[in-house]
XYZ file of C-alpha atoms in Angstrom:
737
model
C -0.279 -0.113 0.078
C 1.397 3.347 -1.155
C 1.832 5.576 1.705
C 0.075 9.209 1.690
C 2.453 12.495 1.289
C 0.706 15.149 3.058
C -0.062 18.415 0.700
C -1.714 20.917 3.102
C -5.531 21.605 2.684
C -6.971 24.669 3.192
C -10.323 26.236 2.863
C -11.573 27.761 -0.564
C -12.753 31.302 -0.879
C -14.623 31.848 -3.489
C -15.836 35.388 -5.120
C -17.937 36.123 -8.426
C -17.336 34.508 -11.291
C -14.480 32.942 -9.962
C -16.577 30.709 -7.654
C -19.005 29.931 -10.734
C -16.079 28.880 -12.898
C -14.172 26.532 -10.350
C -17.346 25.221 -8.956
C -18.361 24.476 -12.265
C -14.610 22.890 -13.335
C -14.976 20.764 -10.294
C -18.631 19.099 -10.912
C -18.329 19.337 -14.590
C -14.547 17.872 -15.788
C -15.756 14.116 -15.171
C -19.553 13.651 -14.570
C -20.324 10.950 -12.183
C -16.684 10.663 -10.689
C -16.027 10.594 -7.317
C -13.261 13.114 -6.058
C -12.083 11.984 -2.856
C -9.694 13.096 -0.298
C -7.152 9.986 0.136
C -7.703 8.177 3.088
C -4.761 5.856 2.539
C -6.403 3.063 0.230
C -5.569 2.261 -3.295
C -9.530 2.054 -3.890
C -9.896 6.303 -2.678
C -7.204 7.066 -4.261
C -7.800 5.491 -7.864
C -11.483 7.272 -7.741
C -9.763 10.198 -8.599
C -8.306 9.153 -11.508
C -10.477 9.195 -14.636
C -11.092 6.084 -16.544
C -9.797 7.368 -19.730
C -6.196 7.615 -18.598
C -5.800 3.870 -18.297
C -6.475 3.675 -21.955
C -3.957 6.506 -22.589
C -1.365 4.829 -20.676
C -1.850 1.711 -23.082
C -1.774 3.645 -26.185
C 1.065 6.298 -25.031
C 2.899 2.909 -24.213
C 3.248 3.746 -20.469
C 3.564 7.245 -19.727
C 0.473 9.991 -20.163
C -0.124 13.273 -19.610
C -2.319 14.287 -17.595
C -4.147 17.315 -15.624
C -3.800 17.328 -12.055
C -6.773 19.230 -10.093
C -5.790 20.744 -6.802
C -8.023 21.083 -4.113
C -7.579 24.477 -3.019
C -5.647 27.895 -3.589
C -4.407 27.829 -0.252
C -6.485 30.702 1.541
C -7.252 29.802 4.954
C -9.816 32.943 5.617
C -11.136 36.032 4.030
C -8.707 38.186 5.487
C -5.798 36.197 4.078
C -7.770 36.700 0.577
C -8.340 39.832 1.063
C -4.585 40.216 1.237
C -3.944 37.843 -1.134
C -5.790 39.763 -3.529
C -4.530 43.163 -2.765
C -1.038 42.258 -3.105
C -2.061 40.383 -6.904
C -3.821 44.085 -7.617
C -0.929 45.965 -6.744
C 1.601 45.183 -9.746
C -0.552 43.784 -12.439
C -0.553 45.287 -15.815
C -2.704 48.351 -15.576
C -4.449 47.883 -18.968
C -5.796 44.381 -18.122
C -7.140 46.289 -15.320
C -8.611 48.878 -17.342
C -10.049 46.524 -19.375
C -11.506 44.311 -16.645
C -13.260 47.586 -15.056
C -15.061 48.536 -18.809
C -15.954 45.478 -20.107
C -15.612 42.497 -17.310
C -17.553 41.617 -14.675
C -16.010 44.301 -12.242
C -18.154 46.603 -14.891
C -21.267 45.407 -13.196
C -20.398 45.082 -9.675
C -18.669 42.443 -9.653
C -14.816 41.789 -8.211
C -12.051 43.399 -10.656
C -10.025 40.180 -9.254
C -10.817 36.656 -7.861
C -9.567 33.415 -6.833
C -8.742 32.224 -10.144
C -6.176 35.429 -10.344
C -4.424 33.673 -7.405
C -1.526 31.310 -7.919
C -1.377 27.677 -8.052
C 0.008 27.097 -4.245
C 3.936 26.024 -4.913
C 3.902 23.453 -2.324
C 1.150 21.536 -4.252
C 3.366 21.887 -7.326
C 6.437 20.727 -5.436
C 4.604 17.451 -4.273
C 3.466 16.437 -7.554
C 6.798 16.736 -9.230
C 8.696 15.070 -6.298
C 6.662 11.826 -7.513
C 8.459 11.963 -10.309
C 6.265 13.026 -13.043
C 7.094 15.896 -15.414
C 5.591 19.088 -14.462
C 4.465 21.081 -17.810
C 2.128 23.377 -17.633
C 0.743 25.246 -14.574
C -2.407 27.214 -14.345
C -3.759 29.457 -11.898
C -7.244 29.940 -13.574
C -8.204 26.021 -13.238
C -5.834 25.376 -10.283
C -4.130 22.475 -11.810
C -0.963 21.547 -13.131
C -0.718 19.200 -16.354
C 2.658 16.641 -16.238
C 3.854 13.454 -17.659
C 3.428 10.503 -15.582
C 3.594 6.887 -15.194
C 1.106 4.665 -13.700
C 3.113 4.348 -10.665
C 3.579 7.869 -10.521
C -0.264 8.637 -11.198
C -0.609 6.384 -7.755
C 1.419 8.660 -5.816
C 0.022 11.802 -7.426
C -3.588 10.443 -6.720
C -2.971 9.729 -2.846
C -1.985 13.645 -2.450
C -4.553 14.761 -0.118
C -4.156 18.333 -2.395
C -5.074 16.719 -5.517
C -8.520 16.359 -6.231
C -8.435 14.804 -9.223
C -6.700 13.631 -12.404
C -8.163 13.653 -16.234
C -6.484 13.282 -19.490
C -5.018 16.208 -21.532
C -7.314 16.613 -24.387
C -5.209 16.745 -27.808
C -6.594 18.942 -30.449
C -8.681 18.285 -33.451
C -8.215 19.177 -36.734
C -9.022 22.114 -37.992
C -6.353 22.231 -40.162
C -6.427 24.517 -43.226
C -8.121 22.524 -46.517
C -7.096 22.944 -50.441
C -4.119 25.343 -49.877
C -3.661 26.790 -52.953
C -1.254 29.485 -54.625
C -2.466 32.539 -56.217
C 1.298 34.517 -56.671
C 1.835 38.037 -55.557
C -0.698 40.375 -57.180
C -1.768 43.091 -57.100
C -5.360 41.819 -57.355
C -8.808 44.068 -58.144
C -9.531 46.816 -55.389
C -12.696 47.349 -54.021
C -14.791 50.242 -54.930
C -14.422 53.580 -53.171
C -12.339 52.051 -50.377
C -9.793 53.682 -48.325
C -7.212 51.238 -48.919
C -7.029 48.657 -51.860
C -7.318 44.941 -50.471
C -6.155 43.046 -53.431
C -7.055 39.513 -52.757
C -8.528 40.015 -49.384
C -10.986 42.489 -51.316
C -14.304 39.795 -51.633
C -13.904 38.215 -47.811
C -13.770 41.820 -46.297
C -16.704 43.228 -48.491
C -19.065 39.992 -47.695
C -18.985 41.173 -44.001
C -19.186 44.756 -44.820
C -15.952 45.602 -42.958
C -14.520 47.870 -45.702
C -17.190 50.367 -44.665
C -15.990 50.132 -40.965
C -12.436 51.080 -42.350
C -14.044 54.227 -44.338
C -15.481 55.152 -41.130
C -12.226 55.662 -39.505
C -11.794 51.919 -37.300
C -8.997 49.854 -38.181
C -8.254 48.323 -35.180
C -6.125 51.265 -33.859
C -5.212 50.752 -30.376
C -6.539 47.225 -29.950
C -4.740 44.680 -28.896
C -5.600 41.239 -30.657
C -4.284 37.810 -28.867
C -3.658 34.445 -31.145
C -3.042 31.237 -30.390
C -1.907 28.929 -32.955
C 0.900 27.150 -33.998
C 3.299 29.927 -34.727
C 4.270 32.688 -36.979
C 6.871 33.741 -39.425
C 7.130 37.563 -39.624
C 9.485 38.152 -42.600
C 6.511 38.284 -45.209
C 6.609 41.531 -46.976
C 2.913 42.198 -45.719
C 4.654 42.212 -42.421
C 6.822 44.406 -42.946
C 5.418 47.244 -45.013
C 6.784 50.423 -43.653
C 3.419 52.189 -44.155
C 1.828 49.829 -41.310
C 4.220 47.411 -40.480
C 2.920 44.029 -37.864
C 3.179 45.602 -34.153
C 3.777 42.208 -31.973
C 3.564 43.879 -27.806
C 4.268 40.384 -26.880
C 4.942 36.574 -27.361
C 5.393 33.152 -26.093
C 6.232 29.484 -27.003
C 4.508 27.331 -25.106
C 5.818 24.552 -26.831
C 9.555 25.137 -26.263
C 8.999 26.896 -23.449
C 10.761 30.284 -24.590
C 9.764 33.642 -25.839
C 10.083 33.120 -29.853
C 6.800 32.272 -31.420
C 8.532 32.306 -34.719
C 10.547 30.017 -36.777
C 13.035 28.114 -34.733
C 15.832 25.069 -35.239
C 14.520 22.248 -34.771
C 10.794 23.212 -36.021
C 9.068 21.101 -38.188
C 8.375 22.558 -42.016
C 4.945 22.985 -41.156
C 5.079 24.604 -37.732
C 4.473 28.288 -38.256
C 1.794 27.497 -41.209
C -1.258 27.731 -39.801
C -0.876 30.731 -37.466
C 1.361 32.309 -40.367
C -1.950 32.545 -42.559
C -4.431 33.486 -39.351
C -2.004 36.518 -38.699
C -2.158 37.098 -42.664
C -5.956 37.876 -42.380
C -5.735 39.852 -39.503
C -2.466 41.822 -40.011
C -1.259 41.527 -42.939
C -0.427 44.716 -44.895
C 0.425 45.425 -48.793
C -2.115 47.180 -50.258
C -2.806 46.176 -54.116
C -2.067 42.597 -52.955
C -3.101 41.530 -49.536
C -4.563 43.860 -46.432
C -5.768 42.336 -43.120
C -9.157 43.288 -41.842
C -7.508 44.787 -38.371
C -4.152 46.058 -40.153
C -3.565 48.432 -37.800
C -4.021 46.364 -34.386
C -1.103 45.331 -32.033
C -0.643 41.386 -30.927
C -0.255 39.154 -28.842
C 0.970 35.947 -30.181
C 1.257 32.204 -28.086
C 2.450 29.462 -29.406
C 0.522 26.517 -28.252
C 0.354 24.033 -31.082
C 2.930 21.229 -31.646
C 2.609 20.302 -35.537
C 5.047 16.658 -35.097
C 3.055 13.717 -34.357
C 4.990 12.564 -31.426
C 3.498 15.330 -29.217
C 0.216 16.233 -31.053
C -1.144 19.802 -29.997
C -2.527 19.731 -26.052
C -5.238 21.704 -24.311
C -2.905 23.075 -21.614
C -0.793 24.905 -24.009
C -3.648 26.622 -24.889
C -5.462 27.363 -21.421
C -1.596 28.736 -20.441
C -1.951 30.745 -23.563
C -5.249 32.572 -22.776
C -3.631 33.650 -19.087
C -0.455 34.891 -21.011
C -2.637 36.810 -23.540
C -5.281 38.173 -20.869
C -2.023 39.628 -18.306
C -0.431 41.214 -21.410
C -3.823 43.711 -21.454
C -5.236 42.482 -24.791
C -8.772 43.073 -25.530
C -10.070 40.244 -27.701
C -8.200 36.694 -28.984
C -9.172 34.288 -31.693
C -8.210 30.638 -31.837
C -8.680 28.381 -34.653
C -7.671 25.658 -32.624
C -10.586 23.016 -30.976
C -9.884 19.986 -28.740
C -12.621 17.021 -28.706
C -10.410 13.932 -28.107
C -12.064 11.841 -25.256
C -14.662 14.496 -24.371
C -17.941 13.924 -25.914
C -20.836 16.220 -27.414
C -22.654 15.535 -24.307
C -20.264 17.023 -22.537
C -19.938 20.456 -24.742
C -22.287 22.373 -22.669
C -19.970 25.205 -21.373
C -18.893 23.719 -18.058
C -16.772 20.628 -18.746
C -14.003 21.435 -21.214
C -10.772 22.613 -19.328
C -10.390 25.206 -22.282
C -14.034 25.955 -22.044
C -13.844 26.704 -18.571
C -10.486 28.793 -19.107
C -12.427 30.987 -21.751
C -15.229 31.590 -19.682
C -13.034 32.959 -17.036
C -11.424 35.187 -20.193
C -14.741 36.321 -21.308
C -15.724 37.209 -18.145
C -12.876 39.542 -17.474
C -13.880 41.749 -20.504
C -12.021 39.723 -23.349
C -13.651 39.058 -26.495
C -12.956 35.592 -27.661
C -13.854 33.768 -31.550
C -12.926 30.414 -32.500
C -13.759 27.987 -34.725
C -16.723 26.037 -34.694
C -14.611 23.154 -36.209
C -14.150 21.377 -39.752
C -16.315 18.055 -38.440
C -19.160 19.018 -41.242
C -22.644 18.866 -40.457
C -26.274 17.167 -41.107
C -29.672 18.753 -41.011
C -30.478 17.289 -37.869
C -30.531 19.808 -35.315
C -30.935 17.181 -32.528
C -26.702 15.726 -33.584
C -24.300 18.229 -33.305
C -20.407 18.220 -34.218
C -18.924 21.006 -32.644
C -15.214 21.535 -30.873
C -14.202 22.731 -27.526
C -14.127 25.614 -26.718
C -16.357 27.035 -29.182
C -18.915 25.840 -26.786
C -18.002 28.634 -24.149
C -20.891 30.758 -23.142
C -19.680 34.157 -24.249
C -17.370 32.669 -27.340
C -17.925 34.068 -30.882
C -18.452 30.458 -32.526
C -17.145 30.970 -36.149
C -18.613 28.644 -38.962
C -18.048 29.099 -42.513
C -19.490 30.230 -46.090
C -18.223 30.480 -50.039
C -17.562 33.470 -51.795
C -21.939 33.026 -52.358
C -22.136 32.599 -49.058
C -23.387 29.166 -49.152
C -22.525 26.999 -46.200
C -19.231 24.935 -46.323
C -19.560 21.108 -46.152
C -17.401 20.958 -43.630
C -18.752 23.532 -41.154
C -19.613 22.211 -37.986
C -22.594 22.310 -36.664
C -24.310 22.619 -33.125
C -26.328 23.189 -30.810
C -24.340 22.987 -27.546
C -25.071 19.721 -25.313
C -27.499 22.377 -23.282
C -29.406 23.732 -26.441
C -27.426 27.117 -27.282
C -26.920 27.904 -30.804
C -23.676 27.040 -32.039
C -22.070 28.395 -34.564
C -23.289 31.893 -34.089
C -22.052 33.691 -37.272
C -20.349 32.544 -40.345
C -17.401 34.278 -42.509
C -15.826 33.062 -45.677
C -13.819 30.004 -45.172
C -13.648 28.865 -48.544
C -10.630 29.885 -50.971
C -9.971 32.436 -48.166
C -7.228 34.504 -49.070
C -3.804 35.401 -47.172
C -0.301 35.367 -46.930
C 1.595 32.444 -47.690
C 3.461 30.073 -45.219
C 6.197 29.065 -47.641
C 7.298 32.332 -48.820
C 8.105 35.923 -47.737
C 6.217 37.875 -50.560
C 3.524 35.087 -51.798
C -0.254 34.824 -51.425
C -2.077 31.609 -50.834
C -6.245 30.899 -50.306
C -6.909 27.783 -48.030
C -10.449 26.760 -46.956
C -12.222 25.918 -42.936
C -13.530 27.606 -40.461
C -10.028 27.929 -39.277
C -9.725 30.981 -41.656
C -13.344 32.274 -41.446
C -12.457 32.554 -38.020
C -10.157 35.430 -38.162
C -12.229 37.359 -40.364
C -14.535 37.398 -37.659
C -11.686 38.709 -35.279
C -11.210 41.312 -38.064
C -14.821 42.500 -37.521
C -14.595 42.155 -33.572
C -11.470 44.298 -33.310
C -12.562 47.215 -35.322
C -15.736 47.025 -33.461
C -13.764 47.418 -30.316
C -11.938 50.367 -31.833
C -15.284 51.970 -32.257
C -17.076 51.087 -29.012
C -14.444 49.839 -26.363
C -16.695 50.341 -23.719
C -19.180 47.284 -25.043
C -19.260 44.918 -23.101
C -18.675 41.185 -24.504
C -22.623 40.302 -24.060
C -23.342 43.340 -25.848
C -20.522 42.671 -28.383
C -21.932 39.743 -29.324
C -25.855 40.947 -29.281
C -24.989 43.732 -32.118
C -22.694 41.402 -33.996
C -25.463 38.484 -33.980
C -28.773 40.668 -33.995
C -27.006 42.758 -37.747
C -25.943 39.039 -39.139
C -27.918 38.443 -42.368
C -29.916 35.640 -41.213
C -31.010 37.203 -38.145
C -31.686 40.406 -40.260
C -34.478 38.146 -42.732
C -35.792 35.971 -40.422
C -35.664 37.314 -36.944
C -34.201 34.671 -35.615
C -31.448 31.803 -35.704
C -31.055 28.894 -37.959
C -33.239 26.291 -36.449
C -31.111 23.543 -37.769
C -28.430 25.070 -35.975
C -25.874 25.280 -38.866
C -25.649 29.121 -40.176
C -26.555 30.059 -36.241
C -27.512 34.272 -37.131
C -26.023 34.348 -40.305
C -22.767 36.416 -42.154
C -21.526 38.957 -40.023
C -22.369 42.700 -41.188
C -19.532 44.929 -39.112
C -20.635 48.406 -40.369
C -24.075 47.331 -39.387
C -23.325 46.048 -36.429
C -21.675 49.550 -35.554
C -24.243 51.448 -36.440
C -26.581 50.100 -33.797
C -26.436 50.292 -30.351
C -28.752 48.982 -27.313
C -31.426 51.012 -25.497
C -30.094 49.698 -22.381
C -28.224 52.638 -21.163
C -24.651 52.717 -19.529
C -23.070 55.016 -17.330
C -19.244 55.266 -16.357
C -16.954 57.374 -14.604
C -13.339 58.005 -15.936
C -11.965 56.960 -13.132
C -12.081 54.671 -10.024
C -10.262 56.856 -7.602
C -10.439 60.896 -7.704
C -8.260 63.235 -5.707
C -10.381 65.766 -3.284
C -9.280 68.721 -5.806
C -10.220 67.125 -9.286
C -12.425 66.631 -11.895
C -14.799 63.936 -12.905
C -15.722 62.941 -16.342
C -19.086 61.058 -17.164
C -20.067 58.823 -20.112
C -23.580 57.625 -20.889
C -24.026 55.740 -23.424
C -27.767 55.418 -24.270
C -29.553 54.707 -28.332
C -33.002 55.542 -27.093
C -32.026 59.271 -26.388
C -30.347 58.922 -30.120
C -33.709 60.946 -31.396
C -32.592 62.490 -34.221
C -29.324 61.908 -36.265
C -29.035 65.254 -37.237
C -29.536 66.983 -33.611
C -26.850 67.126 -31.016
C -28.918 65.957 -27.903
C -28.672 65.976 -24.101
C -29.000 64.345 -21.262
C -28.999 64.897 -17.267
C -27.370 62.855 -14.503
C -27.316 63.269 -10.707
C -23.560 62.908 -9.021
C -23.417 62.861 -5.209
C -20.866 61.628 -3.006
C -21.322 60.869 0.754
C -20.663 64.435 1.869
C -23.075 65.735 -0.402
C -25.415 63.184 -0.695
C -28.365 65.448 -2.653
C -25.592 65.714 -5.402
C -25.081 67.968 -8.108
C -27.161 67.861 -11.572
C -24.666 67.383 -14.474
C -25.875 67.991 -18.245
C -24.178 65.616 -20.835
C -23.638 66.324 -24.304
C -24.035 64.222 -27.388
C -20.523 63.693 -28.803
C -21.830 63.702 -32.293
C -25.489 64.104 -33.494
C -25.681 60.247 -34.595
C -23.885 59.060 -31.528
C -25.517 58.258 -28.775
C -22.575 59.101 -26.454
C -22.985 61.724 -24.083
C -20.154 63.631 -21.883
C -20.433 65.942 -19.089
C -17.833 66.811 -16.421
C -17.970 68.125 -12.877
C -15.604 69.561 -10.706
C -15.249 68.035 -6.841
C -13.477 70.188 -3.794
C -13.697 70.280 -0.426
C -15.136 73.255 -0.199
C -18.854 73.860 -1.054
C -19.892 75.678 -4.018
C -22.370 76.093 -6.822
C -21.620 73.601 -9.452
C -18.986 71.862 -7.548
C -19.378 68.470 -5.640
C -17.972 68.845 -2.466
C -15.964 65.494 -1.145
C -13.750 64.352 1.880
C -11.447 61.786 2.026
C -12.661 58.348 2.094
C -16.169 59.672 0.146
C -17.886 57.209 -2.478
C -19.062 59.374 -5.352
C -22.029 58.003 -7.341
C -23.329 58.924 -10.797
C -26.752 57.769 -11.316
C -28.624 57.936 -14.637
C -32.351 57.272 -14.895
C -33.020 55.107 -17.985
C -36.618 55.844 -19.107
C -36.858 52.687 -21.093
C -34.217 50.035 -21.466
C -35.723 48.465 -24.617
C -36.489 45.226 -22.908
C -39.710 46.358 -21.016
C -38.095 47.852 -17.899
C -38.852 51.657 -17.195
C -36.737 54.084 -14.884
C -33.652 51.583 -14.791
C -31.377 53.147 -12.379
C -27.870 52.909 -13.817
C -25.041 53.820 -11.505
C -21.259 53.904 -11.231
C -18.949 54.468 -8.687
C -15.726 55.758 -7.500
C -13.542 56.634 -4.308
C -12.201 59.961 -2.773
C -8.355 59.954 -1.685
C -7.450 62.963 -0.277
C -3.876 61.957 0.790
C -0.839 61.790 -0.599
C 0.856 58.572 -0.358
C 4.105 58.103 2.144
C 7.316 57.247 0.815
C 8.750 54.314 3.147
C 11.866 53.390 1.544
C 14.277 54.210 -1.669
C 16.577 52.133 -2.841
C 19.165 51.269 -5.967
C 19.308 47.617 -7.327
C 20.668 45.796 -10.443
C 22.880 48.548 -10.494
C 25.010 47.803 -14.074
C 27.545 49.957 -16.018
C 24.729 51.191 -18.279
C 21.735 50.532 -15.815
C 20.050 50.347 -12.995
C 16.536 49.766 -11.134
C 15.333 51.854 -8.610
C 12.730 50.643 -5.972
C 10.026 52.966 -4.334
C 8.159 51.602 -1.303
C 5.041 52.943 -0.281
C 2.333 53.143 1.818
C -0.131 52.166 -0.820
C 0.364 51.100 -4.779
C 2.025 54.581 -6.366
C 3.523 54.464 -10.006
C 7.117 55.626 -9.631
C 8.869 58.887 -11.392
C 13.199 59.176 -10.881
C 14.654 62.738 -11.963
C 18.416 61.725 -12.341
C 21.687 63.343 -13.540
C 25.320 63.357 -12.978
C 25.104 66.352 -9.943
C 22.333 66.966 -7.648
C 21.391 70.293 -8.850
C 21.018 68.841 -12.284
C 18.420 66.053 -12.825
C 18.212 66.299 -15.955
C 16.786 62.961 -17.055
C 13.357 61.875 -16.378
C 12.483 57.542 -16.206
C 9.027 56.828 -15.567
C 7.394 53.216 -13.983
C 4.375 51.061 -14.978
C 1.497 50.546 -13.576
C 0.996 51.109 -9.528
C 2.674 49.214 -6.836
C 3.401 49.669 -3.062
C 6.969 48.033 -4.480
C 7.102 50.482 -7.603
C 10.361 49.666 -9.710
C 11.466 51.893 -12.195
C 14.323 51.150 -14.572
C 17.452 53.446 -15.857
C 19.097 52.796 -18.929
C 21.815 54.697 -20.859
C 23.813 55.348 -17.740
C 27.454 55.960 -18.115
C 29.622 53.558 -16.383
C 31.807 54.658 -13.803
C 30.031 57.629 -12.924
C 28.024 58.680 -10.054
C 24.563 59.384 -10.276
C 22.001 61.789 -8.056
C 17.920 61.602 -7.857
C 14.952 62.022 -6.513
C 11.974 60.293 -6.894
C 8.291 61.027 -6.995
C 5.474 59.004 -6.121
C 2.107 59.022 -7.490
C -1.214 56.760 -6.082
C -4.202 56.654 -8.182
C -6.008 59.597 -7.270
C -3.307 62.065 -8.658
C -1.771 62.418 -5.346
C 1.989 62.659 -5.251
C 4.622 63.141 -3.081
C 8.581 63.838 -4.124
C 11.442 63.167 -1.943
C 14.724 63.999 -2.782
C 16.472 62.848 0.328
C 16.140 66.131 2.310
C 17.661 67.813 -0.817
C 20.832 66.189 -0.978
C 19.351 63.538 -3.324
C 20.008 60.082 -3.220
C 23.099 58.422 -4.967
C 24.573 55.449 -6.973
C 27.678 54.535 -8.972
C 27.932 52.582 -11.724
C 31.001 50.322 -11.801
C 33.633 50.292 -14.439
C 33.814 47.916 -17.650
C 37.223 45.813 -17.098
C 39.396 46.371 -20.030
C 39.678 42.863 -21.572
C 42.765 41.830 -24.240
C 43.184 38.965 -26.270
C 46.369 37.250 -27.242
C 47.006 34.035 -29.394
C 49.049 31.910 -27.732
C 51.388 29.515 -29.061
C 51.381 25.429 -28.765
C 54.027 25.543 -26.225
C 52.930 28.333 -23.986
C 50.470 28.179 -20.736
């Protein structure tokens, strides 16, 4: 009998959407499977292991890759949970935080961070590794690791008290492009009156009415798109046009665990092919030859799929890629990948597949997600589905494929999901779709598959995010679905679950908005002498596209509960966006909101009719008031190199640091600013002279804009860069030492 290795077991504190997702994962991954904590008997420990694992062991000759799910995050109390969340929030990517607050559950009163954000307990990971299993991916979102393990190691893993259950890591299901064909290097016919000559992409972009949205000025500028795929060749001329070079802000290779998602020595010859074609549909820019539908966007690239036969693409890299994309502040993500493997259609219910659960978390954080529905073909029986995960996710935009005339592609997968939801939901061209050639730096190609229609839908979403950044994930889905061609014609979705709501119409989606009003303050925290900016979006207020209209809201505070009335002005006669501002102060006066430190400011908009049968709906947004400047507790210089150094500023609240520095205390003529807010803010200095003494002062600014400067009592802080030693080279003879 195997002895138990005693992992710690702590209570779980679940909050908001995290609770929903994590409980769903625990319940849905293996239907009806026992999840008992090991008591020391072989029966108990093996009850944690999904039966399919044993099948895999036989197929894979004694070693299998599994998910090991843990029982908790090591949080002992609500106080410990709050402390852990605060520590996490202090150093998180500010753009990701902004997106969560703007479009995620936080925008509707939920928390900005949840338990799924907390790291996996490292002791638990160590205990799994101590069994001899080889840990590959650690996922905080699903609270698990993936690992290669033998039968004996599996037994030891299942005996750990911190392990909830073990199941196989699902392998990807083919959504590979079909019928790839070279179409040369152009030029190709252009669309009429378009701002850009789209070349070979003209027909496929026109089919989804995207050039009209481009002509309105929305080409994905400022939008960050994450792509999960096989790898990406970026030396193609269409990615290096000086007018619009491809912008990659972050990348990672989860197959080889390094920071290069491009072609690397030892890669299979086709490793980069699929991802390059997907990237071409989105980001290529070579007018007259081929222009992608979101050519002004920036990209986060995640290489998650291994194309070799020995190591098939697997869902653990996909989950890690999702977490990577979110942490880099992406607005949306697209994936032409899918997993079915040992899952059945009955399990594609939005709650079971690991990738689906991870995508559910991602979309809850305000990330729009497009995913291929699959190339599994379809039939005319609405009770039979041929989907792949994570296309079954609750807020995923699942994409099917049509040809140039709008006829559904024979290979395009049908739904519904196991719980009866519409999938696929929208369509774009996936037959003879044009993109860059992955085998050439100048050529272009066509290919078939929902893997090609999906990035076209993603192009439309990226441009809509550019135009309507405040649209929530659900609002985006509503606008895109209700303007797709099948819904426009019939007022519903395809009852056979093949066409969904139809072919995307990007410009029509842009021209519609909801009668359900929203109101937003421009910050989550204000100083005591500050100005609030308020935005209301409500299409029910836009009664005349030729006239600028107005709406009134109330802004109150703890100190002035009656509040002030503020008139907002429509930003454009047809925008349905109403903007206004209000000064706040600790001194009361007409037209100024009275506040004090610690107050809560509340803006209230009364939506007369939300378009859903509700009247005089109260819509609010809140923010805090912070009148006190932060305190700098410590300043130190670390990582001093001949040409660089890091200044660390410790404060009593999250701050953003600024360092003013120079070669004398009286001439601090250089400035460096840190990113994000943290109680231990770091500011990197670069371009320094070697063997020199630098003097500096620091400034710490909190999220409300209060700041404090520390110049070490007027003497400045200082540090010295080291000298670079002189080296020489000498050729020694064979007889010398």
